[in-house]
Amino acid sequence: MIQNDQIAEMGAGDISLIDSTRPVKYICNNTPGRWLSLHLPRQSLISHLGLEPQAGSFRHGGTLAGRLLSRLVTDAVNDNSLSSAQEPYMQLAVYDLLGALFAGSDPAPFSSHTDKLFTRVCRIIKGRFTDPDLGPCEVAAEAKISLRYLQKLFTSRGATCSHFIQSLRLDYAAQLVRRRASLETGQPLSQIAYTCGFRDYTHFARAFRRRFGRPPGSQTDSLRGDVIAMGAHR
């Protein structure tokens, strides 16, 4: 089999990923054989695995995952008892076995597809980070990708979705704390915490101190001192 300049000499049980939108060539050399094709929706496969397998990738069927996948597909073809209610679960089983086979063939962590998707994910979070109910599961659901894929998008960039959400909340909190100080509104710090998406003030104060090196209250005092010092200098 040849696709994308990749050549795979396949034996019984061997598995290759084929891009059906691109040319593929099979050469049998007068050797009897039988091919079994399983058509999978590309975007669903990518979203479930959290990686983008390359067309032309090849794996020997001698691995445990290869044997299980071959047996699963062959039995499904020969057994007509599969109900429509069972099909989605069988599809996920196929996806997971493909992931076990091709996880090592993941290309460079960044591509035009993943960059655009990551940008969209960040846009979703920036639009909703003040919602206390927003977490990785909700982000993945709105982006219509699996939680596994969402996590991979962030870990490949040295971060996590939860940390990104919290960072946006803390940055916004710091802005509100500075405004509170400059306008001397006396707004309760707990109200600022809730406005920024934190349910618990103690957790907010601990995270704020860890991020900025001081508790929210001292941030206010520090800003007032800066303002007075600037006025005295003038």
Short mmCIF file of N, CA and C in Angstrom, two decimals, residues 16-141:
data_model
loop_
_atom_site.label_atom_id
_atom_site.label_comp_id
_atom_site.label_asym_id
_atom_site.label_seq_id
_atom_site.Cartn_x
_atom_site.Cartn_y
_atom_site.Cartn_z
N SER A 16 -3.36 -0.05 8.59
CA SER A 16 -2.86 1.24 8.10
C SER A 16 -3.99 2.26 8.16
N LEU A 17 -3.60 3.50 8.39
CA LEU A 17 -4.56 4.59 8.35
C LEU A 17 -4.52 5.23 6.97
N ILE A 18 -5.67 5.35 6.35
CA ILE A 18 -5.78 5.87 4.99
C ILE A 18 -6.63 7.13 5.00
N ASP A 19 -6.15 8.15 4.31
CA ASP A 19 -6.95 9.35 4.10
C ASP A 19 -7.76 9.15 2.82
N SER A 20 -9.06 8.98 2.96
CA SER A 20 -9.90 8.64 1.81
C SER A 20 -10.00 9.78 0.80
N THR A 21 -9.57 10.98 1.19
CA THR A 21 -9.64 12.11 0.26
C THR A 21 -8.38 12.22 -0.59
N ARG A 22 -7.39 11.36 -0.34
CA ARG A 22 -6.14 11.43 -1.09
C ARG A 22 -5.88 10.11 -1.81
N PRO A 23 -5.10 10.16 -2.90
CA PRO A 23 -4.85 8.93 -3.68
C PRO A 23 -4.13 7.87 -2.86
N VAL A 24 -4.53 6.62 -3.07
CA VAL A 24 -3.87 5.48 -2.43
C VAL A 24 -3.73 4.38 -3.47
N LYS A 25 -2.65 3.64 -3.40
CA LYS A 25 -2.39 2.60 -4.40
C LYS A 25 -2.10 1.29 -3.68
N TYR A 26 -2.75 0.23 -4.14
CA TYR A 26 -2.53 -1.10 -3.60
C TYR A 26 -1.83 -1.96 -4.66
N ILE A 27 -0.79 -2.64 -4.27
CA ILE A 27 -0.04 -3.51 -5.17
C ILE A 27 -0.04 -4.91 -4.57
N CYS A 28 -0.66 -5.87 -5.29
CA CYS A 28 -0.80 -7.23 -4.75
C CYS A 28 0.24 -8.20 -5.29
N ASN A 29 0.91 -7.85 -6.40
CA ASN A 29 1.92 -8.75 -6.97
C ASN A 29 1.38 -10.17 -7.17
N ASN A 30 0.15 -10.26 -7.66
CA ASN A 30 -0.48 -11.56 -7.96
C ASN A 30 -0.62 -12.46 -6.74
N THR A 31 -0.55 -11.85 -5.54
CA THR A 31 -0.72 -12.63 -4.30
C THR A 31 -2.17 -12.50 -3.82
N PRO A 32 -2.85 -13.61 -3.60
CA PRO A 32 -4.24 -13.53 -3.14
C PRO A 32 -4.32 -12.80 -1.80
N GLY A 33 -5.33 -12.00 -1.63
CA GLY A 33 -5.49 -11.28 -0.37
C GLY A 33 -6.88 -10.70 -0.24
N ARG A 34 -7.21 -10.26 0.96
CA ARG A 34 -8.51 -9.66 1.21
C ARG A 34 -8.29 -8.41 2.05
N TRP A 35 -8.94 -7.32 1.64
CA TRP A 35 -8.82 -6.06 2.35
C TRP A 35 -10.13 -5.77 3.07
N LEU A 36 -10.02 -5.26 4.26
CA LEU A 36 -11.19 -4.84 5.02
C LEU A 36 -11.03 -3.37 5.37
N SER A 37 -11.96 -2.54 4.90
CA SER A 37 -11.88 -1.09 5.14
C SER A 37 -12.93 -0.67 6.16
N LEU A 38 -12.51 0.16 7.09
CA LEU A 38 -13.41 0.69 8.11
C LEU A 38 -13.35 2.21 8.00
N HIS A 39 -14.47 2.83 7.64
CA HIS A 39 -14.52 4.27 7.43
C HIS A 39 -14.89 4.97 8.74
N LEU A 40 -14.04 5.89 9.17
CA LEU A 40 -14.24 6.60 10.43
C LEU A 40 -14.29 8.11 10.18
N PRO A 41 -15.17 8.82 10.87
CA PRO A 41 -15.19 10.29 10.74
C PRO A 41 -13.92 10.90 11.35
N ARG A 42 -13.17 11.61 10.53
CA ARG A 42 -11.85 12.10 10.95
C ARG A 42 -11.91 12.99 12.20
N GLN A 43 -12.82 13.99 12.18
CA GLN A 43 -12.85 14.92 13.30
C GLN A 43 -13.24 14.23 14.60
N SER A 44 -14.14 13.27 14.53
CA SER A 44 -14.53 12.54 15.74
C SER A 44 -13.35 11.74 16.28
N LEU A 45 -12.59 11.13 15.37
CA LEU A 45 -11.43 10.36 15.78
C LEU A 45 -10.39 11.26 16.44
N ILE A 46 -10.11 12.40 15.83
CA ILE A 46 -9.11 13.34 16.37
C ILE A 46 -9.55 13.83 17.74
N SER A 47 -10.83 14.21 17.86
CA SER A 47 -11.32 14.74 19.12
C SER A 47 -11.25 13.71 20.24
N HIS A 48 -11.53 12.47 19.91
CA HIS A 48 -11.52 11.43 20.94
C HIS A 48 -10.09 11.08 21.37
N LEU A 49 -9.19 10.99 20.39
CA LEU A 49 -7.82 10.56 20.71
C LEU A 49 -6.98 11.69 21.29
N GLY A 50 -7.27 12.92 20.88
CA GLY A 50 -6.40 14.01 21.29
C GLY A 50 -5.12 14.05 20.49
N LEU A 51 -5.09 13.44 19.32
CA LEU A 51 -3.94 13.48 18.43
C LEU A 51 -4.44 13.34 17.00
N GLU A 52 -3.56 13.67 16.06
CA GLU A 52 -3.91 13.64 14.66
C GLU A 52 -3.06 12.58 13.94
N PRO A 53 -3.54 11.35 13.83
CA PRO A 53 -2.78 10.32 13.13
C PRO A 53 -2.56 10.71 11.68
N GLN A 54 -1.40 10.39 11.15
CA GLN A 54 -1.07 10.74 9.78
C GLN A 54 -1.51 9.65 8.81
N ALA A 55 -2.05 10.07 7.67
CA ALA A 55 -2.42 9.12 6.63
C ALA A 55 -1.17 8.39 6.16
N GLY A 56 -1.29 7.09 5.97
CA GLY A 56 -0.15 6.29 5.56
C GLY A 56 0.57 5.65 6.73
N SER A 57 0.16 6.02 7.98
CA SER A 57 0.78 5.40 9.15
C SER A 57 0.44 3.91 9.19
N PHE A 58 1.40 3.11 9.64
CA PHE A 58 1.25 1.65 9.57
C PHE A 58 1.65 1.02 10.90
N ARG A 59 0.92 0.00 11.32
CA ARG A 59 1.27 -0.75 12.52
C ARG A 59 1.06 -2.24 12.25
N HIS A 60 1.99 -3.03 12.76
CA HIS A 60 1.85 -4.48 12.65
C HIS A 60 0.70 -4.96 13.53
N GLY A 61 0.02 -5.97 13.06
CA GLY A 61 -1.12 -6.49 13.82
C GLY A 61 -0.72 -7.43 14.93
N GLY A 62 0.59 -7.64 15.12
CA GLY A 62 1.03 -8.58 16.15
C GLY A 62 0.95 -8.04 17.56
N THR A 63 0.69 -6.73 17.73
CA THR A 63 0.56 -6.17 19.07
C THR A 63 -0.80 -6.54 19.66
N LEU A 64 -0.92 -6.41 20.96
CA LEU A 64 -2.19 -6.73 21.61
C LEU A 64 -3.31 -5.85 21.07
N ALA A 65 -3.05 -4.55 20.96
CA ALA A 65 -4.08 -3.64 20.45
C ALA A 65 -4.45 -4.00 19.01
N GLY A 66 -3.45 -4.37 18.21
CA GLY A 66 -3.71 -4.75 16.82
C GLY A 66 -4.56 -6.00 16.72
N ARG A 67 -4.24 -6.99 17.56
CA ARG A 67 -5.03 -8.24 17.54
C ARG A 67 -6.46 -8.00 18.00
N LEU A 68 -6.60 -7.18 19.04
CA LEU A 68 -7.95 -6.90 19.54
C LEU A 68 -8.77 -6.14 18.50
N LEU A 69 -8.15 -5.17 17.85
CA LEU A 69 -8.88 -4.40 16.86
C LEU A 69 -9.27 -5.27 15.67
N SER A 70 -8.35 -6.10 15.20
CA SER A 70 -8.63 -6.98 14.08
C SER A 70 -9.77 -7.94 14.42
N ARG A 71 -9.73 -8.50 15.62
CA ARG A 71 -10.78 -9.43 16.04
C ARG A 71 -12.12 -8.72 16.19
N LEU A 72 -12.09 -7.52 16.76
CA LEU A 72 -13.31 -6.76 16.97
C LEU A 72 -14.00 -6.43 15.64
N VAL A 73 -13.22 -5.94 14.68
CA VAL A 73 -13.80 -5.55 13.40
C VAL A 73 -14.28 -6.77 12.62
N THR A 74 -13.47 -7.82 12.62
CA THR A 74 -13.85 -9.04 11.89
C THR A 74 -15.13 -9.64 12.46
N ASP A 75 -15.22 -9.71 13.78
CA ASP A 75 -16.42 -10.27 14.41
C ASP A 75 -17.64 -9.40 14.13
N ALA A 76 -17.44 -8.07 14.11
CA ALA A 76 -18.57 -7.17 13.84
C ALA A 76 -19.10 -7.36 12.43
N VAL A 77 -18.19 -7.64 11.49
CA VAL A 77 -18.60 -7.86 10.11
C VAL A 77 -19.41 -9.15 9.99
N ASN A 78 -18.98 -10.17 10.71
CA ASN A 78 -19.61 -11.49 10.60
C ASN A 78 -20.81 -11.68 11.53
N ASP A 79 -21.03 -10.73 12.44
CA ASP A 79 -22.11 -10.87 13.41
C ASP A 79 -23.12 -9.75 13.18
N ASN A 80 -24.34 -10.10 12.86
CA ASN A 80 -25.37 -9.11 12.57
C ASN A 80 -26.23 -8.78 13.79
N SER A 81 -25.81 -9.23 14.97
CA SER A 81 -26.63 -9.02 16.16
C SER A 81 -26.39 -7.67 16.82
N LEU A 82 -25.45 -6.86 16.29
CA LEU A 82 -25.14 -5.56 16.90
C LEU A 82 -26.32 -4.61 16.73
N SER A 83 -26.81 -4.06 17.83
CA SER A 83 -27.96 -3.15 17.78
C SER A 83 -27.48 -1.71 17.63
N SER A 84 -28.41 -0.86 17.24
CA SER A 84 -28.07 0.56 17.08
C SER A 84 -27.67 1.19 18.40
N ALA A 85 -28.19 0.68 19.51
CA ALA A 85 -27.84 1.22 20.82
C ALA A 85 -26.41 0.86 21.21
N GLN A 86 -25.90 -0.24 20.67
CA GLN A 86 -24.54 -0.67 21.01
C GLN A 86 -23.47 -0.03 20.12
N GLU A 87 -23.89 0.44 18.95
CA GLU A 87 -22.92 0.93 17.98
C GLU A 87 -22.02 2.05 18.49
N PRO A 88 -22.56 3.07 19.21
CA PRO A 88 -21.67 4.13 19.69
C PRO A 88 -20.57 3.62 20.61
N TYR A 89 -20.90 2.63 21.44
CA TYR A 89 -19.89 2.08 22.35
C TYR A 89 -18.83 1.29 21.59
N MET A 90 -19.26 0.59 20.56
CA MET A 90 -18.31 -0.15 19.74
C MET A 90 -17.38 0.81 19.01
N GLN A 91 -17.94 1.93 18.54
CA GLN A 91 -17.14 2.92 17.84
C GLN A 91 -16.06 3.49 18.77
N LEU A 92 -16.41 3.77 20.02
CA LEU A 92 -15.43 4.29 20.97
C LEU A 92 -14.35 3.25 21.27
N ALA A 93 -14.74 1.98 21.29
CA ALA A 93 -13.76 0.92 21.50
C ALA A 93 -12.75 0.88 20.36
N VAL A 94 -13.25 1.05 19.13
CA VAL A 94 -12.36 1.10 17.97
C VAL A 94 -11.42 2.30 18.07
N TYR A 95 -11.96 3.46 18.46
CA TYR A 95 -11.13 4.66 18.61
C TYR A 95 -10.00 4.42 19.63
N ASP A 96 -10.36 3.84 20.76
CA ASP A 96 -9.37 3.63 21.81
C ASP A 96 -8.26 2.66 21.36
N LEU A 97 -8.65 1.62 20.62
CA LEU A 97 -7.65 0.68 20.13
C LEU A 97 -6.75 1.35 19.09
N LEU A 98 -7.30 2.20 18.25
CA LEU A 98 -6.49 2.95 17.29
C LEU A 98 -5.53 3.89 18.03
N GLY A 99 -6.02 4.48 19.12
CA GLY A 99 -5.16 5.34 19.92
C GLY A 99 -3.99 4.57 20.50
N ALA A 100 -4.26 3.36 20.99
CA ALA A 100 -3.19 2.52 21.53
C ALA A 100 -2.18 2.15 20.46
N LEU A 101 -2.65 2.00 19.22
CA LEU A 101 -1.76 1.62 18.12
C LEU A 101 -0.95 2.80 17.60
N PHE A 102 -1.57 3.96 17.47
CA PHE A 102 -0.96 5.06 16.75
C PHE A 102 -0.57 6.25 17.61
N ALA A 103 -0.65 6.12 18.93
CA ALA A 103 -0.30 7.26 19.79
C ALA A 103 1.13 7.72 19.55
N GLY A 104 2.02 6.77 19.26
CA GLY A 104 3.41 7.14 19.05
C GLY A 104 3.68 7.84 17.75
N SER A 105 2.67 7.90 16.86
CA SER A 105 2.87 8.55 15.57
C SER A 105 2.33 9.96 15.56
N ASP A 106 2.04 10.50 16.76
CA ASP A 106 1.55 11.87 16.83
C ASP A 106 2.57 12.82 16.23
N PRO A 107 2.17 13.70 15.31
CA PRO A 107 3.11 14.62 14.70
C PRO A 107 3.49 15.73 15.64
N ALA A 108 4.15 16.76 15.11
CA ALA A 108 4.56 17.90 15.92
C ALA A 108 3.35 18.42 16.69
N PRO A 109 3.54 18.86 17.95
CA PRO A 109 2.40 19.21 18.78
C PRO A 109 1.57 20.37 18.24
N PHE A 110 2.14 21.17 17.33
CA PHE A 110 1.40 22.30 16.81
C PHE A 110 1.16 22.13 15.32
N SER A 111 -0.02 22.43 14.87
CA SER A 111 -0.37 22.41 13.46
C SER A 111 -1.42 23.47 13.25
N SER A 112 -1.74 23.76 12.01
CA SER A 112 -2.73 24.80 11.74
C SER A 112 -4.07 24.43 12.37
N HIS A 113 -4.40 23.13 12.35
CA HIS A 113 -5.67 22.71 12.94
C HIS A 113 -5.67 22.92 14.45
N THR A 114 -4.63 22.46 15.13
CA THR A 114 -4.60 22.59 16.59
C THR A 114 -4.46 24.04 17.02
N ASP A 115 -3.73 24.84 16.26
CA ASP A 115 -3.59 26.26 16.60
C ASP A 115 -4.94 26.96 16.54
N LYS A 116 -5.69 26.70 15.49
CA LYS A 116 -7.00 27.32 15.35
C LYS A 116 -7.95 26.84 16.45
N LEU A 117 -7.88 25.55 16.75
CA LEU A 117 -8.74 25.00 17.78
C LEU A 117 -8.38 25.57 19.14
N PHE A 118 -7.08 25.69 19.42
CA PHE A 118 -6.65 26.23 20.71
C PHE A 118 -7.09 27.69 20.84
N THR A 119 -6.99 28.44 19.75
CA THR A 119 -7.44 29.84 19.77
C THR A 119 -8.93 29.91 20.08
N ARG A 120 -9.70 29.01 19.49
CA ARG A 120 -11.15 28.99 19.75
C ARG A 120 -11.45 28.62 21.19
N VAL A 121 -10.69 27.65 21.73
CA VAL A 121 -10.88 27.24 23.12
C VAL A 121 -10.58 28.41 24.06
N CYS A 122 -9.49 29.13 23.79
CA CYS A 122 -9.13 30.27 24.63
C CYS A 122 -10.20 31.36 24.54
N ARG A 123 -10.78 31.53 23.36
CA ARG A 123 -11.84 32.53 23.19
C ARG A 123 -13.06 32.14 24.04
N ILE A 124 -13.37 30.87 24.06
CA ILE A 124 -14.50 30.39 24.88
C ILE A 124 -14.25 30.69 26.35
N ILE A 125 -13.04 30.38 26.81
CA ILE A 125 -12.71 30.59 28.23
C ILE A 125 -12.73 32.07 28.58
N LYS A 126 -12.16 32.91 27.73
CA LYS A 126 -12.12 34.34 28.01
C LYS A 126 -13.52 34.95 28.05
N GLY A 127 -14.44 34.36 27.33
CA GLY A 127 -15.80 34.85 27.34
C GLY A 127 -16.62 34.39 28.53
N ARG A 128 -16.12 33.35 29.25
CA ARG A 128 -16.93 32.76 30.32
C ARG A 128 -16.20 32.55 31.64
N PHE A 129 -14.96 33.06 31.76
CA PHE A 129 -14.17 32.69 32.94
C PHE A 129 -14.76 33.19 34.25
N THR A 130 -15.63 34.20 34.22
CA THR A 130 -16.24 34.68 35.46
C THR A 130 -17.40 33.80 35.92
N ASP A 131 -17.77 32.84 35.10
CA ASP A 131 -18.81 31.88 35.47
C ASP A 131 -18.20 30.85 36.42
N PRO A 132 -18.65 30.79 37.67
CA PRO A 132 -18.06 29.84 38.62
C PRO A 132 -18.25 28.38 38.24
N ASP A 133 -19.21 28.12 37.35
CA ASP A 133 -19.47 26.74 36.92
C ASP A 133 -18.56 26.32 35.77
N LEU A 134 -17.75 27.24 35.24
CA LEU A 134 -16.90 26.91 34.11
C LEU A 134 -15.68 26.11 34.57
N GLY A 135 -15.47 24.96 33.96
CA GLY A 135 -14.31 24.12 34.21
C GLY A 135 -13.93 23.42 32.92
N PRO A 136 -12.89 22.60 32.95
CA PRO A 136 -12.46 21.90 31.74
C PRO A 136 -13.56 21.11 31.05
N CYS A 137 -14.42 20.46 31.81
CA CYS A 137 -15.49 19.66 31.18
C CYS A 137 -16.45 20.55 30.41
N GLU A 138 -16.79 21.71 30.96
CA GLU A 138 -17.71 22.62 30.30
C GLU A 138 -17.06 23.23 29.05
N VAL A 139 -15.76 23.53 29.14
CA VAL A 139 -15.04 24.09 27.98
C VAL A 139 -15.01 23.07 26.85
N ALA A 140 -14.69 21.82 27.19
CA ALA A 140 -14.62 20.77 26.18
C ALA A 140 -15.98 20.57 25.51
N ALA A 141 -17.03 20.60 26.31
CA ALA A 141 -18.38 20.41 25.75
C ALA A 141 -18.74 21.54 24.80
#
